CSV table of C-alpha atoms and ligand atoms in Angstrom, one decimal:
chain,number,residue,atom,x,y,z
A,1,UNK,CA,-19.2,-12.6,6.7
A,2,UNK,CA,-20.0,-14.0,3.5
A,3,UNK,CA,-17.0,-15.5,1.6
A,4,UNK,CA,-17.0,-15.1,-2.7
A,5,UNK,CA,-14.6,-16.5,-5.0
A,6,UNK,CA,-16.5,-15.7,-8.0
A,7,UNK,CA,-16.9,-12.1,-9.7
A,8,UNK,CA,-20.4,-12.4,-10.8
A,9,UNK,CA,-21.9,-13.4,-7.4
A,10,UNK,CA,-20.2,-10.7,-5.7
A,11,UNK,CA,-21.8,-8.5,-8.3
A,12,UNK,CA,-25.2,-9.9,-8.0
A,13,UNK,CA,-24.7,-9.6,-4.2
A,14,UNK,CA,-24.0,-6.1,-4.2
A,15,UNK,CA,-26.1,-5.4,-6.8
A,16,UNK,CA,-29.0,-6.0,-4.5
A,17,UNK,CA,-27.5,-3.7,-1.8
A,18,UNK,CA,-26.7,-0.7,-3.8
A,19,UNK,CA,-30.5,-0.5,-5.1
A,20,UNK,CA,-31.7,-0.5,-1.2
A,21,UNK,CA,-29.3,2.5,-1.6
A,22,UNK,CA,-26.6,0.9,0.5
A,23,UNK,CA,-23.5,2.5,0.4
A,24,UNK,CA,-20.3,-0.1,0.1
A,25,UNK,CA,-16.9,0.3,1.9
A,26,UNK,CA,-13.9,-1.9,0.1
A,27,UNK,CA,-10.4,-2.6,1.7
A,28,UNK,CA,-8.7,-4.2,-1.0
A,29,UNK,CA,-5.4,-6.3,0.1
A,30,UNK,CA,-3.1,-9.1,-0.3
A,31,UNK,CA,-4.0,-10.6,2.3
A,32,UNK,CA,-1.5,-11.7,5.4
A,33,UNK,CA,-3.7,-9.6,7.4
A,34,UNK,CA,-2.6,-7.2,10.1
A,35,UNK,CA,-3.5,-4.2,12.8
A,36,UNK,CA,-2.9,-1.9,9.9
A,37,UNK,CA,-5.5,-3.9,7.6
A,38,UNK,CA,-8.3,-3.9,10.4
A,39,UNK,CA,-8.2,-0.4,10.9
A,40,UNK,CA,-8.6,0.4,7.7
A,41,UNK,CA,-11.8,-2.2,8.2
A,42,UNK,CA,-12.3,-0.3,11.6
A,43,UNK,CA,-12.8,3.1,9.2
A,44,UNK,CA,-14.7,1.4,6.4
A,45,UNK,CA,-17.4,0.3,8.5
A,46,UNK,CA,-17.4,3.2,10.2
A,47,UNK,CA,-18.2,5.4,7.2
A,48,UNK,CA,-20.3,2.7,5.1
A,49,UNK,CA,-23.2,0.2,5.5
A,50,UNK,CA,-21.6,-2.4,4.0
A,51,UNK,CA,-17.5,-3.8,4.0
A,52,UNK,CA,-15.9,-5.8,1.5
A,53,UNK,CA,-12.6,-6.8,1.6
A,54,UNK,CA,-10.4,-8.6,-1.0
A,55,UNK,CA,-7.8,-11.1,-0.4
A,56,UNK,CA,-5.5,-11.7,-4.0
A,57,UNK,CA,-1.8,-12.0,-4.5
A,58,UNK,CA,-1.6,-9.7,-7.7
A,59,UNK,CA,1.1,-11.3,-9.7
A,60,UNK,CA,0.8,-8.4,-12.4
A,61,UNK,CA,2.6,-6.0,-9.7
A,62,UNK,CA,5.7,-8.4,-8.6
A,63,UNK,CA,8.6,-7.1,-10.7
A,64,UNK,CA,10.7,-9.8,-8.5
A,65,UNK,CA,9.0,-13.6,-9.3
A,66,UNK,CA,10.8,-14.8,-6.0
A,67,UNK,CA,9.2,-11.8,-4.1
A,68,UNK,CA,5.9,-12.9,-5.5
A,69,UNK,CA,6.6,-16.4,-4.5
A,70,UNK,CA,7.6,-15.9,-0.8
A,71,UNK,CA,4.5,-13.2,-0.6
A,72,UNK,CA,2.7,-14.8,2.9
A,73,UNK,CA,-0.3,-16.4,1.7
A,74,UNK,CA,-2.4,-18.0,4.9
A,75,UNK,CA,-6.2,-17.3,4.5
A,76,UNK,CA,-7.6,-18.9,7.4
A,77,UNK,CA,-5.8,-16.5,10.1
A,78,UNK,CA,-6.8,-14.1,7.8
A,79,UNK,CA,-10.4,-14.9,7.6
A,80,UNK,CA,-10.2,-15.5,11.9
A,81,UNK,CA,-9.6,-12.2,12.0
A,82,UNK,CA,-11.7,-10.9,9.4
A,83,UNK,CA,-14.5,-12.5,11.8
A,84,UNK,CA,-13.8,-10.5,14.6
A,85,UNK,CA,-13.3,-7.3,12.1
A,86,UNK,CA,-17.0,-7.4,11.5
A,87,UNK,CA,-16.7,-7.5,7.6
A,88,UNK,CA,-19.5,-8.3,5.3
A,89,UNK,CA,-17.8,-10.0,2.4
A,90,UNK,CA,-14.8,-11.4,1.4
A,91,UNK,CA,-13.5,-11.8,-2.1
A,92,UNK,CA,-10.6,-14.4,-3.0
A,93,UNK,CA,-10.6,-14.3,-6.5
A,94,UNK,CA,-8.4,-16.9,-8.0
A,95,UNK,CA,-5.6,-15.4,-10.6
A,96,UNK,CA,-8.1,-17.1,-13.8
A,97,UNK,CA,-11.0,-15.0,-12.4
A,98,UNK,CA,-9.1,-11.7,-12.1
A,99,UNK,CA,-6.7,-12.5,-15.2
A,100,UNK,CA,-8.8,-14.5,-17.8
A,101,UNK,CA,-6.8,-13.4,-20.2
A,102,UNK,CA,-3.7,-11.5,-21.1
A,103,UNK,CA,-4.7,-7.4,-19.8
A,104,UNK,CA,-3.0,-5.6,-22.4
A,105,UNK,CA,-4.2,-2.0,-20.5
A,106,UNK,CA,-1.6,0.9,-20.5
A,107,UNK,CA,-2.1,4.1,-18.2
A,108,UNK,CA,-0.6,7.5,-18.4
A,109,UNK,CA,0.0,8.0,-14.0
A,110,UNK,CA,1.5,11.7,-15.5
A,111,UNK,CA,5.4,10.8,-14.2
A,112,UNK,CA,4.0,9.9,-10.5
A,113,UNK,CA,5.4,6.1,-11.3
A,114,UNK,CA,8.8,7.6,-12.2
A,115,UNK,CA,10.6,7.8,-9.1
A,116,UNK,CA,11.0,5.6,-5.9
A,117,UNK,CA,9.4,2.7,-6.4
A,118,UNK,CA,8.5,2.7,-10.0
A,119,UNK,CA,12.1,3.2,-10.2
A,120,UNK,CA,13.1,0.1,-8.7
A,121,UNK,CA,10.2,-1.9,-9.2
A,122,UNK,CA,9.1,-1.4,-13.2
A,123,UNK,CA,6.1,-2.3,-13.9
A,124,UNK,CA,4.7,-2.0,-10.7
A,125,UNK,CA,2.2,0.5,-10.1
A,126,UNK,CA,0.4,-0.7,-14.0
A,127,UNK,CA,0.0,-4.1,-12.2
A,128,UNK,CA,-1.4,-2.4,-9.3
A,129,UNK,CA,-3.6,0.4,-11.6
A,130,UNK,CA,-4.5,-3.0,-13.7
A,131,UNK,CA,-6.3,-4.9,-10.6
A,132,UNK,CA,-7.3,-2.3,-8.9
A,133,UNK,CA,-9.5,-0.9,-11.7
A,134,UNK,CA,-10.7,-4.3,-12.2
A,135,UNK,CA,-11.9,-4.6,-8.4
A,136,UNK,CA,-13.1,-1.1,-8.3
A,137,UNK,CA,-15.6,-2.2,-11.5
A,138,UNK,CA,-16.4,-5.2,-9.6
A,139,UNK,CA,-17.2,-3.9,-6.4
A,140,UNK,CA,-18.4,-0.6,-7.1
A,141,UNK,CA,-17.4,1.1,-4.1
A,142,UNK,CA,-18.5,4.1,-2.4
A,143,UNK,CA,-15.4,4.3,-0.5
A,144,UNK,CA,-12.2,2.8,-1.0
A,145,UNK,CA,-9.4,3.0,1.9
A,146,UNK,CA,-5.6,2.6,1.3
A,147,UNK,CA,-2.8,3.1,4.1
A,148,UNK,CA,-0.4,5.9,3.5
A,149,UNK,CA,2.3,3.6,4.1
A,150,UNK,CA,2.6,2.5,0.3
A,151,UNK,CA,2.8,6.3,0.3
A,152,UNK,CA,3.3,6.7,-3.9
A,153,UNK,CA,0.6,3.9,-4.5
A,154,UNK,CA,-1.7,5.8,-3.4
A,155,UNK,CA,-0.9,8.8,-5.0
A,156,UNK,CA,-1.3,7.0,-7.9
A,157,UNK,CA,-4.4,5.1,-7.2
A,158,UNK,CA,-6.1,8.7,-6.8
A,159,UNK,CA,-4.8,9.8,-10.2
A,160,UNK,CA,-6.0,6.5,-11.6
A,161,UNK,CA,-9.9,7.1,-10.3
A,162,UNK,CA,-9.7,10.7,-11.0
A,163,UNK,CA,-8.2,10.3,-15.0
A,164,UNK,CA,-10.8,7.2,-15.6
A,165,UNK,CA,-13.8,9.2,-13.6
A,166,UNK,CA,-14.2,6.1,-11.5
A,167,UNK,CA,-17.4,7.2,-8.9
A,168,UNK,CA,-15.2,6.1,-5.8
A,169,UNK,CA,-13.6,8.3,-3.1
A,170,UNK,CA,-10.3,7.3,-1.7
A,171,UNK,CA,-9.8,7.4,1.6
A,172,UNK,CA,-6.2,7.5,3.1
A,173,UNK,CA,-5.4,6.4,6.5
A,174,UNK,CA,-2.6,6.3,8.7
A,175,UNK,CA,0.1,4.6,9.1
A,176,UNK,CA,0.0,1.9,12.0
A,177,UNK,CA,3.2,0.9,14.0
A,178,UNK,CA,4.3,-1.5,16.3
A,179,UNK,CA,5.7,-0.2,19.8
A,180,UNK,CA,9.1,0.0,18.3
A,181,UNK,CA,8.0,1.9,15.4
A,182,UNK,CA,8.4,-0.6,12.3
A,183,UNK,CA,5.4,0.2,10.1
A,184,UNK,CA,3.3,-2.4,10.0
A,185,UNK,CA,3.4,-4.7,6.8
A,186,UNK,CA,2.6,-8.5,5.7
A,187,UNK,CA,6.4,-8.8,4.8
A,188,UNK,CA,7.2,-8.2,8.8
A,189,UNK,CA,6.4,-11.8,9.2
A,190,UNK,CA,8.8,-12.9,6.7
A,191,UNK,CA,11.7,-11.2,8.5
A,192,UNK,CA,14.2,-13.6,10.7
A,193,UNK,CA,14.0,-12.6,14.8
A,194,UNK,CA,17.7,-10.8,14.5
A,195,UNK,CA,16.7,-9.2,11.3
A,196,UNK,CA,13.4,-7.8,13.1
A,197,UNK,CA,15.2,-6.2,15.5
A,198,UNK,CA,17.2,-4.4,13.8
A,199,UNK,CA,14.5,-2.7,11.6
A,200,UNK,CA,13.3,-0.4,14.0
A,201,UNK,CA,16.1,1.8,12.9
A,202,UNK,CA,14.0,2.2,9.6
A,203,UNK,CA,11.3,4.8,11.6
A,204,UNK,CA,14.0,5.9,14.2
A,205,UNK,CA,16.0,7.7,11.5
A,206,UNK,CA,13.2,8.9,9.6
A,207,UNK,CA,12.1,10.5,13.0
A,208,UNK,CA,15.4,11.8,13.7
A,209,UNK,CA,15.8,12.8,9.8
A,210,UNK,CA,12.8,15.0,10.6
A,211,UNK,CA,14.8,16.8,13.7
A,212,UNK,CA,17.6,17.2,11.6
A,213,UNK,CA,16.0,18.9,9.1
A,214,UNK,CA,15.8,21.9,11.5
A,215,UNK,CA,19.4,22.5,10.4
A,216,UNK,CA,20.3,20.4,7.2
A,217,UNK,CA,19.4,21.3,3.7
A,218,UNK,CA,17.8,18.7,1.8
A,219,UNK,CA,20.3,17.2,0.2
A,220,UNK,CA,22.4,17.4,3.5
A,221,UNK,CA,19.4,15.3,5.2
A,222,UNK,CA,18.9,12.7,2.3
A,223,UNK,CA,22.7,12.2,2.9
A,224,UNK,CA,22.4,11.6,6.6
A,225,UNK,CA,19.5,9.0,6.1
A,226,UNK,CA,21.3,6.5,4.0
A,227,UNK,CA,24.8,7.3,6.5
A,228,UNK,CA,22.2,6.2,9.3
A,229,UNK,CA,20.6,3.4,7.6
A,230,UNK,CA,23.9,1.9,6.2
A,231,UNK,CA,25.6,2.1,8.7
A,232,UNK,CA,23.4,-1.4,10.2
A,233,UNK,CA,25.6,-4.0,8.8
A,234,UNK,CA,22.0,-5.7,8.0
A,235,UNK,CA,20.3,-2.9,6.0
A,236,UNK,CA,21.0,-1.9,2.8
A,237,UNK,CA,18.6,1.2,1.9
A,238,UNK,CA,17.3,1.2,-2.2
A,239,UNK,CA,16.2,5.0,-2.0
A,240,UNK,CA,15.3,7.4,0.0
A,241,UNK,CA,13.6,10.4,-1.7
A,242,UNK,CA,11.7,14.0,-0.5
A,243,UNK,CA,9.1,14.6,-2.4
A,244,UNK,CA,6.2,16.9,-2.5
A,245,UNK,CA,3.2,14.9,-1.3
A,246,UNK,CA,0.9,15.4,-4.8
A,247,UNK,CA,2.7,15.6,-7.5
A,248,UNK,CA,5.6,13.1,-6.2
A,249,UNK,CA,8.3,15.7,-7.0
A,250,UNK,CA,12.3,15.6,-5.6
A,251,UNK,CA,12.2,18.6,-3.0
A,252,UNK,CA,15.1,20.4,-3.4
A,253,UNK,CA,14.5,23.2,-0.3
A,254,UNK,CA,12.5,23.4,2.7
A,255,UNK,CA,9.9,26.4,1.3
A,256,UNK,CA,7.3,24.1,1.5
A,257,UNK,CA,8.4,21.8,4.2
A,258,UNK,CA,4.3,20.9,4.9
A,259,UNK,CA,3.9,19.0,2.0
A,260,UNK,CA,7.5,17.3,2.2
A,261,UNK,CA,7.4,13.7,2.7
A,262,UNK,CA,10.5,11.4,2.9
A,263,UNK,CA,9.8,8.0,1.0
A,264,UNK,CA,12.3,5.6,2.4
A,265,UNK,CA,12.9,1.4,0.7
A,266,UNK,CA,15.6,0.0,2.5
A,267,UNK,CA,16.5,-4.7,2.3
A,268,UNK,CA,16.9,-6.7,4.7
A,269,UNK,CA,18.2,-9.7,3.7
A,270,UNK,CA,15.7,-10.5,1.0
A,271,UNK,CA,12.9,-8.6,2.6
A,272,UNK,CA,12.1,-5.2,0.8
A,273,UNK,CA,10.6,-2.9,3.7
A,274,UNK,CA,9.4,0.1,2.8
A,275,UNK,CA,8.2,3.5,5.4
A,276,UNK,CA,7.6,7.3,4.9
A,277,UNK,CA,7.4,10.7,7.0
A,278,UNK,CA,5.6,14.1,6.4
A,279,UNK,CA,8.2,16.5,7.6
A,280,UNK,CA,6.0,19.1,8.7
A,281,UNK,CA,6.6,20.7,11.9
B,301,PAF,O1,-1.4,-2.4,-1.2
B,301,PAF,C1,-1.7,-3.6,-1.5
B,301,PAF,O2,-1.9,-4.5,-0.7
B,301,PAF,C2,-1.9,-3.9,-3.0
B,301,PAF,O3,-1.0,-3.2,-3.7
B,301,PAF,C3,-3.3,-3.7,-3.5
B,301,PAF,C4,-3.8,-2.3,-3.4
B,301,PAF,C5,-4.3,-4.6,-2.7
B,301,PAF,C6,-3.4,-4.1,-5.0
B,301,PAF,O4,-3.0,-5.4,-5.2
């Protein structure tokens, strides 16, 4: 694995590679690598010649400095693991590389950054449409693979490449869990050992929420979910939302319970975890 802090090696790099007609897999992240990451590696390289992964804290998409601050930076486990991942390159841009000057960029994500999180974190998904547009033009991807955890972001990300006619397909891919269910996430690590075990309760009641659905309305079922998460003197949720699964809108029946997703953000302590579920049957 070649490791590239610069943009215009990288480019020169795969430059070379795309006119042997190499096609490129990219797994951009923020590093604090986990299972979830490496599958998302595991797939890349699976459906490309070449991986590239990024490693850059984004500060552009921190609404919260402290949050930004306490993000887990540690680049040598990460690169360890990247070893045994089998990835080609790895870019760890610095911010003055990524950001060498003020990005002034609006986008129009047509209302999908309304809701949920772009409710309670503004700002975030430009920051995240801002970098990731500027990796996407530096990497040139074939492929680009996001987890469905971060559910809206990549609803977003696929409006982004579809309005700007970036060449790159998006590839979703599922959600990893630990044994007791937590989804897995880089903020896991920053959670205290009682804290960690209460959070299982996050994917236990969006599991039950999708039982109880057989009976509840909507509304009846939203109300239930932030009873059951509440109810743990540790947890505090932020939202939790139904929405259909492309344009991000509140469901108000079950008509079209196959496309349903529950979008769940729920604190603990100062951690901000955040988890989904498709409620089809
Ligand atoms: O999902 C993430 O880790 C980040 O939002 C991303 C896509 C790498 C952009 O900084």
């Amino acid at each position: 694995m070649k490791r590239i802090d610069n943009k215009s090696d990288l480019i020169k790099e795969l430059n070379i590679l795309r006119n042997k007609a190499k096609t490129i897999g990219f797994v951009p992240t923020m590093g604090a690598l986990h299972e979830g990451h490496l599958s998302l590696i595991k797939y890349s390289n699976k459906q490309n010649d070449i991986t590239v992964i990024s490693i850059f804290v984004n500060p552009t998409q921190f609404n919260d400095k402290k949050d930004y601050q306490r993000y887990p930076r540690i680049v040598e486990d990460d690169i360890k693991k990247l070893e045994k991942a089998k990835c080609d390159f790895l870019f760890t841009p610095s911010e003055q590389e990524m950001y060498p000057e003020n990005d002034t960029r609006e986008f129009d994500f047509d209302n999908l950054d309304k809701a949920m999180e772009g409710k309670f974190r503004p700002g975030h998904f430009r920051g995240v449409a801002l970098i990731v547009s500027k990796l996407f033009e530096i990497v040139g991807p074939t492929r680009a693979y996001f987890g469905e955890k971060d559910f809206q972001q990549l609803t977003v990300i696929k409006h982004l490449v579809k309005t700007l006619n970036i060449p790159v397909e998006i590839v979703p891919c599922p959600i990893l869990r630990e044994p007791d269910g937590l989804a897995m996430s880089s903020r896991n690590m920053l959670l205290s050992p009682t804290e960690r075990k209460h959070v299982p309760l996050i994917f236990k009641t969006l599991t039950e929420a999708k039982e109880k659905a057989k009976t509840l309305s909507v509304q009846e079922t939203k109300d239930w979910v932030v009873r059951s998460i509440n109810a743990d003197p540790l947890l505090k949720i932020e939202y939790f939302e139904i929405v259909d699964d492309t344009k991000l809108e509140s469901v108000t029946d079950w008509k079209n319970k196959n496309t349903s997703v529950g979008c769940i953000a729920v604190h603990v302590g100062n951690i901000r975890l955040i988890d989904n579920i498709r409620f089809n049957l």
